mmCIF file of C-alpha atoms and ligand atoms in Angstrom:
data_model
loop_
_atom_site.group_PDB
_atom_site.id
_atom_site.type_symbol
_atom_site.label_atom_id
_atom_site.label_comp_id
_atom_site.label_asym_id
_atom_site.label_seq_id
_atom_site.Cartn_x
_atom_site.Cartn_y
_atom_site.Cartn_z
ATOM 1 C CA MET V 1 -19.525 6.600 -5.913
ATOM 2 C CA LYS V 2 -17.806 5.043 -8.952
ATOM 3 C CA ASN V 3 -14.128 5.985 -8.770
ATOM 4 C CA ILE V 4 -12.812 6.574 -5.274
ATOM 5 C CA LEU V 5 -9.534 8.069 -3.984
ATOM 6 C CA ILE V 6 -8.420 7.411 -0.394
ATOM 7 C CA ILE V 7 -5.775 9.807 0.963
ATOM 8 C CA GLY V 8 -3.953 8.473 4.045
ATOM 9 C CA SER V 9 -5.091 4.952 3.151
ATOM 10 C CA LEU V 10 -2.613 2.845 5.142
ATOM 11 C CA GLY V 11 -3.598 3.965 8.650
ATOM 12 C CA GLN V 12 -5.921 2.354 11.169
ATOM 13 C CA LEU V 13 -9.138 3.501 9.484
ATOM 14 C CA GLY V 14 -7.924 3.808 5.881
ATOM 15 C CA SER V 15 -6.620 0.252 5.613
ATOM 16 C CA GLU V 16 -10.028 -1.212 6.523
ATOM 17 C CA ILE V 17 -12.162 1.317 4.623
ATOM 18 C CA ALA V 18 -9.961 0.590 1.572
ATOM 19 C CA LEU V 19 -10.468 -3.183 1.865
ATOM 20 C CA GLU V 20 -14.245 -2.825 2.081
ATOM 21 C CA LEU V 21 -14.501 -0.239 -0.728
ATOM 22 C CA ARG V 22 -12.351 -2.421 -3.012
ATOM 23 C CA LYS V 23 -14.622 -5.364 -2.240
ATOM 24 C CA ARG V 24 -17.780 -3.376 -3.007
ATOM 25 C CA TYR V 25 -16.614 -1.168 -5.897
ATOM 26 C CA GLY V 26 -13.776 -3.210 -7.475
ATOM 27 C CA ALA V 27 -10.041 -2.892 -6.766
ATOM 28 C CA ASP V 28 -9.277 -0.872 -9.919
ATOM 29 C CA ASN V 29 -11.894 1.721 -8.972
ATOM 30 C CA VAL V 30 -10.434 2.455 -5.518
ATOM 31 C CA VAL V 31 -7.150 4.367 -5.771
ATOM 32 C CA LEU V 32 -5.016 4.563 -2.624
ATOM 33 C CA THR V 33 -2.389 7.116 -1.592
ATOM 34 C CA ASP V 34 -0.240 7.553 1.500
ATOM 35 C CA ILE V 35 3.040 9.246 2.463
ATOM 36 C CA ARG V 36 4.553 5.748 3.003
ATOM 37 C CA ASP V 37 4.375 2.463 1.137
ATOM 38 C CA ASP V 38 6.384 0.154 3.406
ATOM 39 C CA VAL V 39 3.444 -1.268 5.373
ATOM 40 C CA ASN V 40 0.489 -3.455 4.362
ATOM 41 C CA ARG V 41 1.989 -4.610 1.052
ATOM 42 C CA PRO V 42 -1.146 -6.638 0.089
ATOM 43 C CA LEU V 43 -3.143 -3.388 0.094
ATOM 44 C CA VAL V 44 -0.421 -1.420 -1.730
ATOM 45 C CA GLU V 45 -0.141 -4.128 -4.397
ATOM 46 C CA GLY V 46 -3.861 -5.012 -4.523
ATOM 47 C CA GLY V 47 -4.839 -2.100 -6.823
ATOM 48 C CA PRO V 48 -3.738 1.387 -7.862
ATOM 49 C CA PHE V 49 -1.488 3.016 -5.228
ATOM 50 C CA TYR V 50 0.559 6.244 -5.230
ATOM 51 C CA LYS V 51 3.076 7.424 -2.644
ATOM 52 C CA VAL V 52 2.054 11.069 -2.363
ATOM 53 C CA ASP V 53 2.012 13.810 0.279
ATOM 54 C CA ALA V 54 -1.590 14.842 0.955
ATOM 55 C CA ARG V 55 -0.520 18.500 0.655
ATOM 56 C CA ASP V 56 0.885 18.079 -2.873
ATOM 57 C CA GLY V 57 -2.020 19.588 -4.799
ATOM 58 C CA ASP V 58 -0.543 18.972 -8.270
ATOM 59 C CA ALA V 59 0.044 15.269 -7.569
ATOM 60 C CA VAL V 60 -3.422 14.789 -6.018
ATOM 61 C CA GLU V 61 -5.041 16.647 -8.926
ATOM 62 C CA LYS V 62 -3.237 14.475 -11.504
ATOM 63 C CA ILE V 63 -4.478 11.277 -9.814
ATOM 64 C CA VAL V 64 -8.041 12.638 -9.667
ATOM 65 C CA HIS V 65 -7.858 13.569 -13.362
ATOM 66 C CA ASP V 66 -6.201 10.346 -14.563
ATOM 67 C CA HIS V 67 -8.579 8.030 -12.664
ATOM 68 C CA GLN V 68 -11.720 10.181 -13.157
ATOM 69 C CA ILE V 69 -12.212 10.242 -9.401
ATOM 70 C CA ASP V 70 -15.664 11.307 -8.169
ATOM 71 C CA THR V 71 -15.264 10.684 -4.410
ATOM 72 C CA ILE V 72 -12.324 11.482 -2.090
ATOM 73 C CA TYR V 73 -11.909 9.927 1.363
ATOM 74 C CA HIS V 74 -9.543 12.333 3.097
ATOM 75 C CA LEU V 75 -8.024 10.427 6.063
ATOM 76 C CA ALA V 76 -4.452 11.793 6.368
ATOM 77 C CA ALA V 77 -4.037 13.422 9.781
ATOM 78 C CA ILE V 78 -1.936 13.515 12.936
ATOM 79 C CA LEU V 79 -3.981 12.207 15.857
ATOM 80 C CA SER V 80 -4.533 13.719 19.303
ATOM 81 C CA ALA V 81 -1.648 12.447 21.453
ATOM 82 C CA ARG V 82 0.942 12.719 18.648
ATOM 83 C CA ALA V 83 -0.322 16.185 17.723
ATOM 84 C CA GLU V 84 0.409 17.548 21.223
ATOM 85 C CA LYS V 85 4.093 16.664 20.689
ATOM 86 C CA ASP V 86 4.332 18.819 17.554
ATOM 87 C CA PRO V 87 1.342 21.159 17.265
ATOM 88 C CA LEU V 88 2.720 23.056 14.262
ATOM 89 C CA GLN V 89 3.210 19.862 12.246
ATOM 90 C CA ALA V 90 -0.313 18.752 13.221
ATOM 91 C CA TRP V 91 -1.789 22.053 12.042
ATOM 92 C CA ASN V 92 0.201 21.894 8.772
ATOM 93 C CA LEU V 93 -0.946 18.376 7.874
ATOM 94 C CA ASN V 94 -4.465 18.389 9.294
ATOM 95 C CA MET V 95 -5.407 21.709 7.684
ATOM 96 C CA GLY V 96 -3.005 21.767 4.704
ATOM 97 C CA GLY V 97 -3.981 18.273 3.583
ATOM 98 C CA LEU V 98 -7.696 18.931 3.968
ATOM 99 C CA ILE V 99 -7.765 22.170 2.002
ATOM 100 C CA THR V 100 -5.741 20.512 -0.761
ATOM 101 C CA SER V 101 -8.422 17.806 -1.104
ATOM 102 C CA LEU V 102 -11.234 20.368 -0.966
ATOM 103 C CA GLU V 103 -9.643 22.512 -3.688
ATOM 104 C CA VAL V 104 -9.121 19.500 -5.972
ATOM 105 C CA ALA V 105 -12.709 18.411 -5.244
ATOM 106 C CA ARG V 106 -13.997 21.885 -6.128
ATOM 107 C CA ARG V 107 -12.211 21.853 -9.493
ATOM 108 C CA HIS V 108 -13.156 18.264 -10.390
ATOM 109 C CA ASP V 109 -16.649 18.070 -8.888
ATOM 110 C CA CYS V 110 -15.822 15.352 -6.347
ATOM 111 C CA SER V 111 -17.611 14.444 -3.130
ATOM 112 C CA VAL V 112 -15.384 14.510 -0.024
ATOM 113 C CA PHE V 113 -15.540 12.444 3.165
ATOM 114 C CA THR V 114 -13.527 13.820 6.123
ATOM 115 C CA PRO V 115 -13.633 12.400 9.630
ATOM 116 C CA SER V 116 -13.986 14.728 12.559
ATOM 117 C CA SER V 117 -13.674 13.367 16.091
ATOM 118 C CA ILE V 118 -14.951 13.447 19.663
ATOM 119 C CA GLY V 119 -11.781 15.587 19.990
ATOM 120 C CA ALA V 120 -13.737 18.447 18.398
ATOM 121 C CA PHE V 121 -15.372 18.968 21.812
ATOM 122 C CA GLY V 122 -13.835 20.544 24.916
ATOM 123 C CA PRO V 123 -14.238 20.960 28.671
ATOM 124 C CA THR V 124 -17.200 23.376 28.350
ATOM 125 C CA THR V 125 -19.166 20.957 26.135
ATOM 126 C CA PRO V 126 -21.992 19.083 27.943
ATOM 127 C CA LYS V 127 -20.328 15.787 28.920
ATOM 128 C CA GLN V 128 -23.278 13.357 28.976
ATOM 129 C CA PHE V 129 -25.255 12.676 25.794
ATOM 130 C CA THR V 130 -23.376 15.475 24.082
ATOM 131 C CA PRO V 131 -25.802 16.989 21.565
ATOM 132 C CA GLN V 132 -25.157 17.212 17.833
ATOM 133 C CA ASP V 133 -25.054 21.014 17.871
ATOM 134 C CA THR V 134 -23.376 22.317 21.017
ATOM 135 C CA ILE V 135 -20.418 24.234 22.482
ATOM 136 C CA GLN V 136 -17.095 23.369 20.778
ATOM 137 C CA ARG V 137 -14.081 24.936 22.487
ATOM 138 C CA PRO V 138 -11.469 22.120 22.380
ATOM 139 C CA THR V 139 -8.204 22.582 24.296
ATOM 140 C CA SER V 140 -5.993 20.217 22.220
ATOM 141 C CA ILE V 141 -4.391 21.248 18.896
ATOM 142 C CA TYR V 142 -5.980 18.126 17.369
ATOM 143 C CA GLY V 143 -9.405 19.390 18.462
ATOM 144 C CA VAL V 144 -8.677 22.844 17.084
ATOM 145 C CA THR V 145 -7.898 21.313 13.663
ATOM 146 C CA LYS V 146 -11.018 19.133 13.829
ATOM 147 C CA VAL V 147 -13.372 22.060 14.540
ATOM 148 C CA ALA V 148 -11.653 24.129 11.841
ATOM 149 C CA GLY V 149 -11.980 21.147 9.471
ATOM 150 C CA GLU V 150 -15.716 20.787 10.167
ATOM 151 C CA LEU V 151 -16.212 24.498 9.446
ATOM 152 C CA LEU V 152 -14.007 24.439 6.341
ATOM 153 C CA CYS V 153 -15.983 21.530 4.874
ATOM 154 C CA ASP V 154 -19.268 23.337 5.618
ATOM 155 C CA TYR V 155 -17.811 26.429 3.914
ATOM 156 C CA TYR V 156 -16.923 24.515 0.725
ATOM 157 C CA TYR V 157 -20.432 23.055 0.668
ATOM 158 C CA HIS V 158 -22.217 26.392 1.101
ATOM 159 C CA LYS V 159 -19.873 28.528 -1.025
ATOM 160 C CA TYR V 160 -18.908 26.118 -3.839
ATOM 161 C CA ASP V 161 -21.555 23.389 -3.586
ATOM 162 C CA VAL V 162 -18.883 20.739 -2.968
ATOM 163 C CA ASP V 163 -20.623 17.606 -1.641
ATOM 164 C CA THR V 164 -18.755 17.387 1.680
ATOM 165 C CA ARG V 165 -19.794 14.875 4.363
ATOM 166 C CA GLY V 166 -18.266 13.789 7.659
ATOM 167 C CA ILE V 167 -18.587 11.974 10.957
ATOM 168 C CA ARG V 168 -17.280 12.713 14.442
ATOM 169 C CA PHE V 169 -15.675 9.331 15.105
ATOM 170 C CA PRO V 170 -15.353 8.054 18.661
ATOM 171 C CA GLY V 171 -12.193 6.090 19.548
ATOM 172 C CA VAL V 172 -11.878 3.332 16.960
ATOM 173 C CA ILE V 173 -11.070 -0.212 18.136
ATOM 174 C CA SER V 174 -9.660 -2.655 15.585
ATOM 175 C CA ASN V 175 -7.285 -5.585 15.043
ATOM 176 C CA LEU V 176 -5.812 -5.160 11.542
ATOM 177 C CA THR V 177 -3.704 -1.971 11.644
ATOM 178 C CA PRO V 178 -2.424 -0.527 14.936
ATOM 179 C CA PRO V 179 -3.812 2.865 15.993
ATOM 180 C CA GLY V 180 -1.819 5.953 15.033
ATOM 181 C CA GLY V 181 -1.229 7.826 18.310
ATOM 182 C CA GLY V 182 -4.625 8.776 19.683
ATOM 183 C CA THR V 183 -5.865 9.165 23.263
ATOM 184 C CA THR V 184 -8.121 6.105 22.921
ATOM 185 C CA ASP V 185 -5.298 3.741 21.801
ATOM 186 C CA TYR V 186 -5.376 2.097 25.248
ATOM 187 C CA ALA V 187 -8.715 0.468 24.378
ATOM 188 C CA VAL V 188 -6.998 -1.455 21.549
ATOM 189 C CA GLU V 189 -3.729 -2.257 23.360
ATOM 190 C CA ILE V 190 -5.619 -3.736 26.327
ATOM 191 C CA TYR V 191 -6.913 -6.659 24.213
ATOM 192 C CA TYR V 192 -3.445 -7.563 22.856
ATOM 193 C CA GLU V 193 -1.897 -7.406 26.336
ATOM 194 C CA ALA V 194 -4.800 -9.390 27.811
ATOM 195 C CA VAL V 195 -4.068 -12.246 25.404
ATOM 196 C CA LYS V 196 -0.267 -11.957 25.699
ATOM 197 C CA GLN V 197 0.365 -11.109 29.393
ATOM 198 C CA HIS V 198 -3.044 -11.396 31.101
ATOM 199 C CA HIS V 199 -2.202 -7.909 32.389
ATOM 200 C CA TYR V 200 -2.377 -4.333 31.087
ATOM 201 C CA THR V 201 -0.929 -1.096 32.437
ATOM 202 C CA CYS V 202 -3.320 1.633 31.348
ATOM 203 C CA PHE V 203 -2.302 5.250 30.662
ATOM 204 C CA LEU V 204 -5.766 6.633 31.533
ATOM 205 C CA SER V 205 -7.434 6.385 34.941
ATOM 206 C CA GLY V 206 -9.873 3.505 35.478
ATOM 207 C CA ASP V 207 -12.980 5.710 35.628
ATOM 208 C CA THR V 208 -12.349 7.695 32.393
ATOM 209 C CA TYR V 209 -15.462 7.308 30.237
ATOM 210 C CA LEU V 210 -15.108 7.822 26.466
ATOM 211 C CA ASP V 211 -17.117 6.953 23.385
ATOM 212 C CA MET V 212 -15.770 4.050 21.331
ATOM 213 C CA ILE V 213 -16.740 2.186 18.164
ATOM 214 C CA TYR V 214 -15.690 -1.188 16.717
ATOM 215 C CA MET V 215 -14.087 -1.033 13.279
ATOM 216 C CA PRO V 216 -16.788 -2.909 11.305
ATOM 217 C CA ASP V 217 -19.307 -0.270 12.445
ATOM 218 C CA ALA V 218 -16.868 2.592 11.696
ATOM 219 C CA VAL V 219 -16.288 1.294 8.145
ATOM 220 C CA GLN V 220 -20.014 0.836 7.592
ATOM 221 C CA ALA V 221 -20.668 4.413 8.796
ATOM 222 C CA ALA V 222 -17.992 5.902 6.522
ATOM 223 C CA ILE V 223 -19.510 4.186 3.472
ATOM 224 C CA GLN V 224 -23.175 4.588 4.423
ATOM 225 C CA ILE V 225 -22.941 8.364 4.834
ATOM 226 C CA MET V 226 -21.378 8.744 1.362
ATOM 227 C CA GLU V 227 -24.113 6.575 -0.181
ATOM 228 C CA ALA V 228 -26.892 8.485 1.649
ATOM 229 C CA ASP V 229 -29.523 10.514 -0.193
ATOM 230 C CA PRO V 230 -28.187 14.108 -0.015
ATOM 231 C CA ALA V 231 -31.735 15.482 0.191
ATOM 232 C CA ARG V 232 -32.044 13.945 3.679
ATOM 233 C CA LEU V 233 -28.843 15.506 5.071
ATOM 234 C CA ARG V 234 -29.416 18.568 7.254
ATOM 235 C CA HIS V 235 -26.054 18.245 8.952
ATOM 236 C CA ARG V 236 -23.173 17.487 6.626
ATOM 237 C CA ASN V 237 -19.715 17.452 8.090
ATOM 238 C CA ALA V 238 -19.898 16.583 11.710
ATOM 239 C CA PHE V 239 -22.413 13.875 12.528
ATOM 240 C CA ASN V 240 -22.133 12.548 16.062
ATOM 241 C CA ILE V 241 -22.214 8.759 16.005
ATOM 242 C CA ALA V 242 -22.359 6.612 19.116
ATOM 243 C CA ALA V 243 -21.930 2.883 19.591
ATOM 244 C CA MET V 244 -20.702 2.383 23.177
ATOM 245 C CA SER V 245 -19.276 4.382 26.073
ATOM 246 C CA PHE V 246 -17.112 2.741 28.747
ATOM 247 C CA CYS V 247 -14.154 3.272 31.086
ATOM 248 C CA PRO V 248 -11.026 1.065 31.452
ATOM 249 C CA GLU V 249 -12.424 -0.650 34.601
ATOM 250 C CA GLU V 250 -15.539 -1.738 32.700
ATOM 251 C CA GLN V 251 -13.556 -2.911 29.709
ATOM 252 C CA ALA V 252 -11.312 -4.943 32.055
ATOM 253 C CA ALA V 253 -14.409 -6.530 33.645
ATOM 254 C CA TYR V 254 -15.697 -7.637 30.221
ATOM 255 C CA ILE V 255 -12.253 -9.060 29.355
ATOM 256 C CA ARG V 256 -12.354 -11.040 32.629
ATOM 257 C CA THR V 257 -15.471 -12.880 31.418
ATOM 258 C CA HIS V 258 -13.139 -14.502 28.815
ATOM 259 C CA ILE V 259 -9.758 -14.346 30.639
ATOM 260 C CA PRO V 260 -10.643 -14.668 34.366
ATOM 261 C CA ASP V 261 -7.123 -13.939 35.690
ATOM 262 C CA PHE V 262 -6.755 -10.696 33.684
ATOM 263 C CA THR V 263 -5.565 -7.742 35.788
ATOM 264 C CA ILE V 264 -5.235 -4.034 35.087
ATOM 265 C CA SER V 265 -3.012 -1.425 36.725
ATOM 266 C CA TYR V 266 -2.524 2.282 36.042
ATOM 267 C CA ASP V 267 0.421 4.490 35.099
ATOM 268 C CA ILE V 268 -1.343 7.674 34.107
ATOM 269 C CA ASP V 269 0.047 9.800 31.265
ATOM 270 C CA PRO V 270 -0.855 13.374 32.286
ATOM 271 C CA VAL V 271 -1.020 14.711 28.710
ATOM 272 C CA LYS V 272 -3.333 11.942 27.476
ATOM 273 C CA GLN V 273 -5.421 12.085 30.682
ATOM 274 C CA ALA V 274 -5.914 15.852 30.248
ATOM 275 C CA ILE V 275 -7.062 15.333 26.656
ATOM 276 C CA ALA V 276 -9.451 12.527 27.681
ATOM 277 C CA ASP V 277 -10.866 14.606 30.558
ATOM 278 C CA SER V 278 -11.692 17.420 28.137
ATOM 279 C CA TRP V 279 -13.752 15.105 25.872
ATOM 280 C CA PRO V 280 -17.380 13.979 26.320
ATOM 281 C CA ASP V 281 -18.288 10.813 28.239
ATOM 282 C CA SER V 282 -20.975 9.831 25.719
ATOM 283 C CA LEU V 283 -22.503 11.291 22.554
ATOM 284 C CA GLU V 284 -26.118 11.644 21.446
ATOM 285 C CA ASP V 285 -26.449 10.603 17.768
ATOM 286 C CA TYR V 286 -30.093 11.226 16.851
ATOM 287 C CA ALA V 287 -29.257 13.269 13.706
ATOM 288 C CA ALA V 288 -27.178 10.447 12.173
ATOM 289 C CA ARG V 289 -29.916 7.904 12.945
ATOM 290 C CA VAL V 290 -32.640 10.058 11.378
ATOM 291 C CA GLU V 291 -30.740 11.558 8.419
ATOM 292 C CA TRP V 292 -28.853 8.496 7.117
ATOM 293 C CA ASP V 293 -30.096 5.540 9.199
ATOM 294 C CA TRP V 294 -26.969 5.083 11.341
ATOM 295 C CA LYS V 295 -27.240 2.002 13.573
ATOM 296 C CA PRO V 296 -24.238 0.227 15.136
ATOM 297 C CA LYS V 297 -24.065 -3.564 15.398
ATOM 298 C CA TYR V 298 -21.459 -3.972 18.162
ATOM 299 C CA ASP V 299 -21.543 -3.167 21.884
ATOM 300 C CA LEU V 300 -18.786 -3.687 24.493
ATOM 301 C CA ALA V 301 -19.720 -7.349 25.080
ATOM 302 C CA THR V 302 -19.829 -8.433 21.419
ATOM 303 C CA MET V 303 -16.754 -6.367 20.492
ATOM 304 C CA THR V 304 -14.713 -7.808 23.376
ATOM 305 C CA LYS V 305 -15.594 -11.370 22.360
ATOM 306 C CA ASP V 306 -14.709 -10.715 18.713
ATOM 307 C CA MET V 307 -11.450 -8.853 19.481
ATOM 308 C CA LEU V 308 -10.170 -11.557 21.845
ATOM 309 C CA GLU V 309 -11.146 -14.412 19.519
ATOM 310 C CA THR V 310 -9.523 -12.714 16.523
ATOM 311 C CA ILE V 311 -6.273 -11.914 18.365
ATOM 312 C CA GLN V 312 -6.101 -15.442 19.829
ATOM 313 C CA ARG V 313 -6.740 -17.011 16.413
ATOM 314 C CA ARG V 314 -3.990 -14.974 14.752
ATOM 315 C CA GLY V 315 -1.540 -15.463 17.639
ATOM 316 C CA VAL V 316 0.339 -12.516 19.140
HETATM 317 P P1 NAD X 1 -3.647 6.890 11.298
HETATM 318 O O1 NAD X 1 -2.632 7.742 11.971
HETATM 319 O O2 NAD X 1 -3.733 5.469 11.655
HETATM 320 O O3 NAD X 1 -3.459 6.997 9.713
HETATM 321 C C1 NAD X 1 -3.179 8.194 9.042
HETATM 322 C C2 NAD X 1 -2.510 7.860 7.733
HETATM 323 O O4 NAD X 1 -2.132 9.099 7.118
HETATM 324 C C3 NAD X 1 -1.219 7.056 7.921
HETATM 325 O O5 NAD X 1 -1.220 5.910 7.087
HETATM 326 C C4 NAD X 1 -0.112 8.027 7.536
HETATM 327 O O6 NAD X 1 1.005 7.404 6.914
HETATM 328 C C5 NAD X 1 -0.850 8.934 6.561
HETATM 329 N N1 NAD X 1 -0.177 10.232 6.418
HETATM 330 C C6 NAD X 1 0.498 10.928 7.370
HETATM 331 N N2 NAD X 1 1.015 12.046 6.847
HETATM 332 C C7 NAD X 1 0.643 12.072 5.537
HETATM 333 C C8 NAD X 1 0.864 12.978 4.475
HETATM 334 N N3 NAD X 1 1.593 14.104 4.630
HETATM 335 N N4 NAD X 1 0.344 12.679 3.261
HETATM 336 C C9 NAD X 1 -0.378 11.534 3.076
HETATM 337 N N5 NAD X 1 -0.633 10.647 4.050
HETATM 338 C C10 NAD X 1 -0.118 10.911 5.268
HETATM 339 O O7 NAD X 1 -5.050 7.614 11.508
HETATM 340 P P2 NAD X 1 -6.517 6.939 11.468
HETATM 341 O O8 NAD X 1 -6.808 6.440 12.821
HETATM 342 O O9 NAD X 1 -6.632 6.044 10.311
HETATM 343 O O10 NAD X 1 -7.403 8.243 11.263
HETATM 344 C C11 NAD X 1 -7.940 8.621 10.017
HETATM 345 C C12 NAD X 1 -8.826 9.849 10.234
HETATM 346 O O11 NAD X 1 -9.853 9.521 11.185
HETATM 347 C C13 NAD X 1 -8.098 11.072 10.824
HETATM 348 O O12 NAD X 1 -8.678 12.238 10.293
HETATM 349 C C14 NAD X 1 -8.419 10.990 12.295
HETATM 350 O O13 NAD X 1 -8.360 12.256 12.920
HETATM 351 C C15 NAD X 1 -9.835 10.455 12.250
HETATM 352 N N6 NAD X 1 -10.240 9.805 13.509
HETATM 353 C C16 NAD X 1 -9.642 8.656 13.932
HETATM 354 C C17 NAD X 1 -10.024 8.079 15.133
HETATM 355 C C18 NAD X 1 -9.387 6.803 15.637
HETATM 356 O O14 NAD X 1 -9.660 6.384 16.781
HETATM 357 N N7 NAD X 1 -8.548 6.141 14.866
HETATM 358 C C19 NAD X 1 -11.031 8.678 15.903
HETATM 359 C C20 NAD X 1 -11.606 9.863 15.466
HETATM 360 C C21 NAD X 1 -11.221 10.406 14.243
#
């Protein structure tokens, strides 16, 4: 990676991947784009930035040409809970944006990173230690676009030799940019409310297990897979990665070790609960560990400590 383009760079994942890539590769060599430019001004003004729709192939191609881009991080998408409100819009962006990046990459010989998700699995997938290669019949429109995206990236690799790589991210927990409308957003909100109110009303039931990852590990994974030796990669576009699996009751218990009077109650959102129930409880990530040395640093205890300390330090 020398010259990198991030599409959808101002979201929860993009804003932190962009910071780290600019630190490692130099601000001028990491070009950012997004459909908006009215958030995170330090990032927008900290290096090259273009306000561009991910589906505008001519505009994306011009940026790739002008900046001699060799690697594209394609992050623009509509996430699971938001996608259920407007499935057609989700399909148009999640698929239209991705194929635009893949076509530009094909013409300009770029590598492409695209995240898939635990949403690419469905109710018939084995729920515990979900294998790398298994049944994928998701019931959400988000999941449908994620499976189609995994297959499309594999297709561009096999047919056109485009260097496509990707990860099935678990729910991402972070404290810089708020999450963008996913089913796992509760696991971020709970920390802010714990500090602010000592109470959180959760939209998933207390025993809903899901895979989660802390942002520093997610950023490291997104960079490590693109720096990996391609000769070692047997799977390309849909590596399971696991860091921790927990339910709201367990997360609340860990918060109580820092904020003893913290309480949690439940007001279940049936749409989000149905999506969560269709996803695995925990993933098996052997392929990522063997093929590109994936190893997370954070578990629920260390993440909880760091999240609460960071939020308290910044003030809410
Ligand atoms: P996000 O919603 O926080 O950010 C998406 C960004 O895309 C936003 O900044 C938005 O302005 C931008 N965008 C929207 N429409 C656009 C368009 N037409 N053109 C250009 N940009 C546009 O999402 P995120 O959490 O950063 O997710 C990034 C990727 O990671 C997505 O593919 C998502 O499916 C995947 N993922 C995220 C999680 C998670 O928990 N955050 C988990 C699994 C997978």
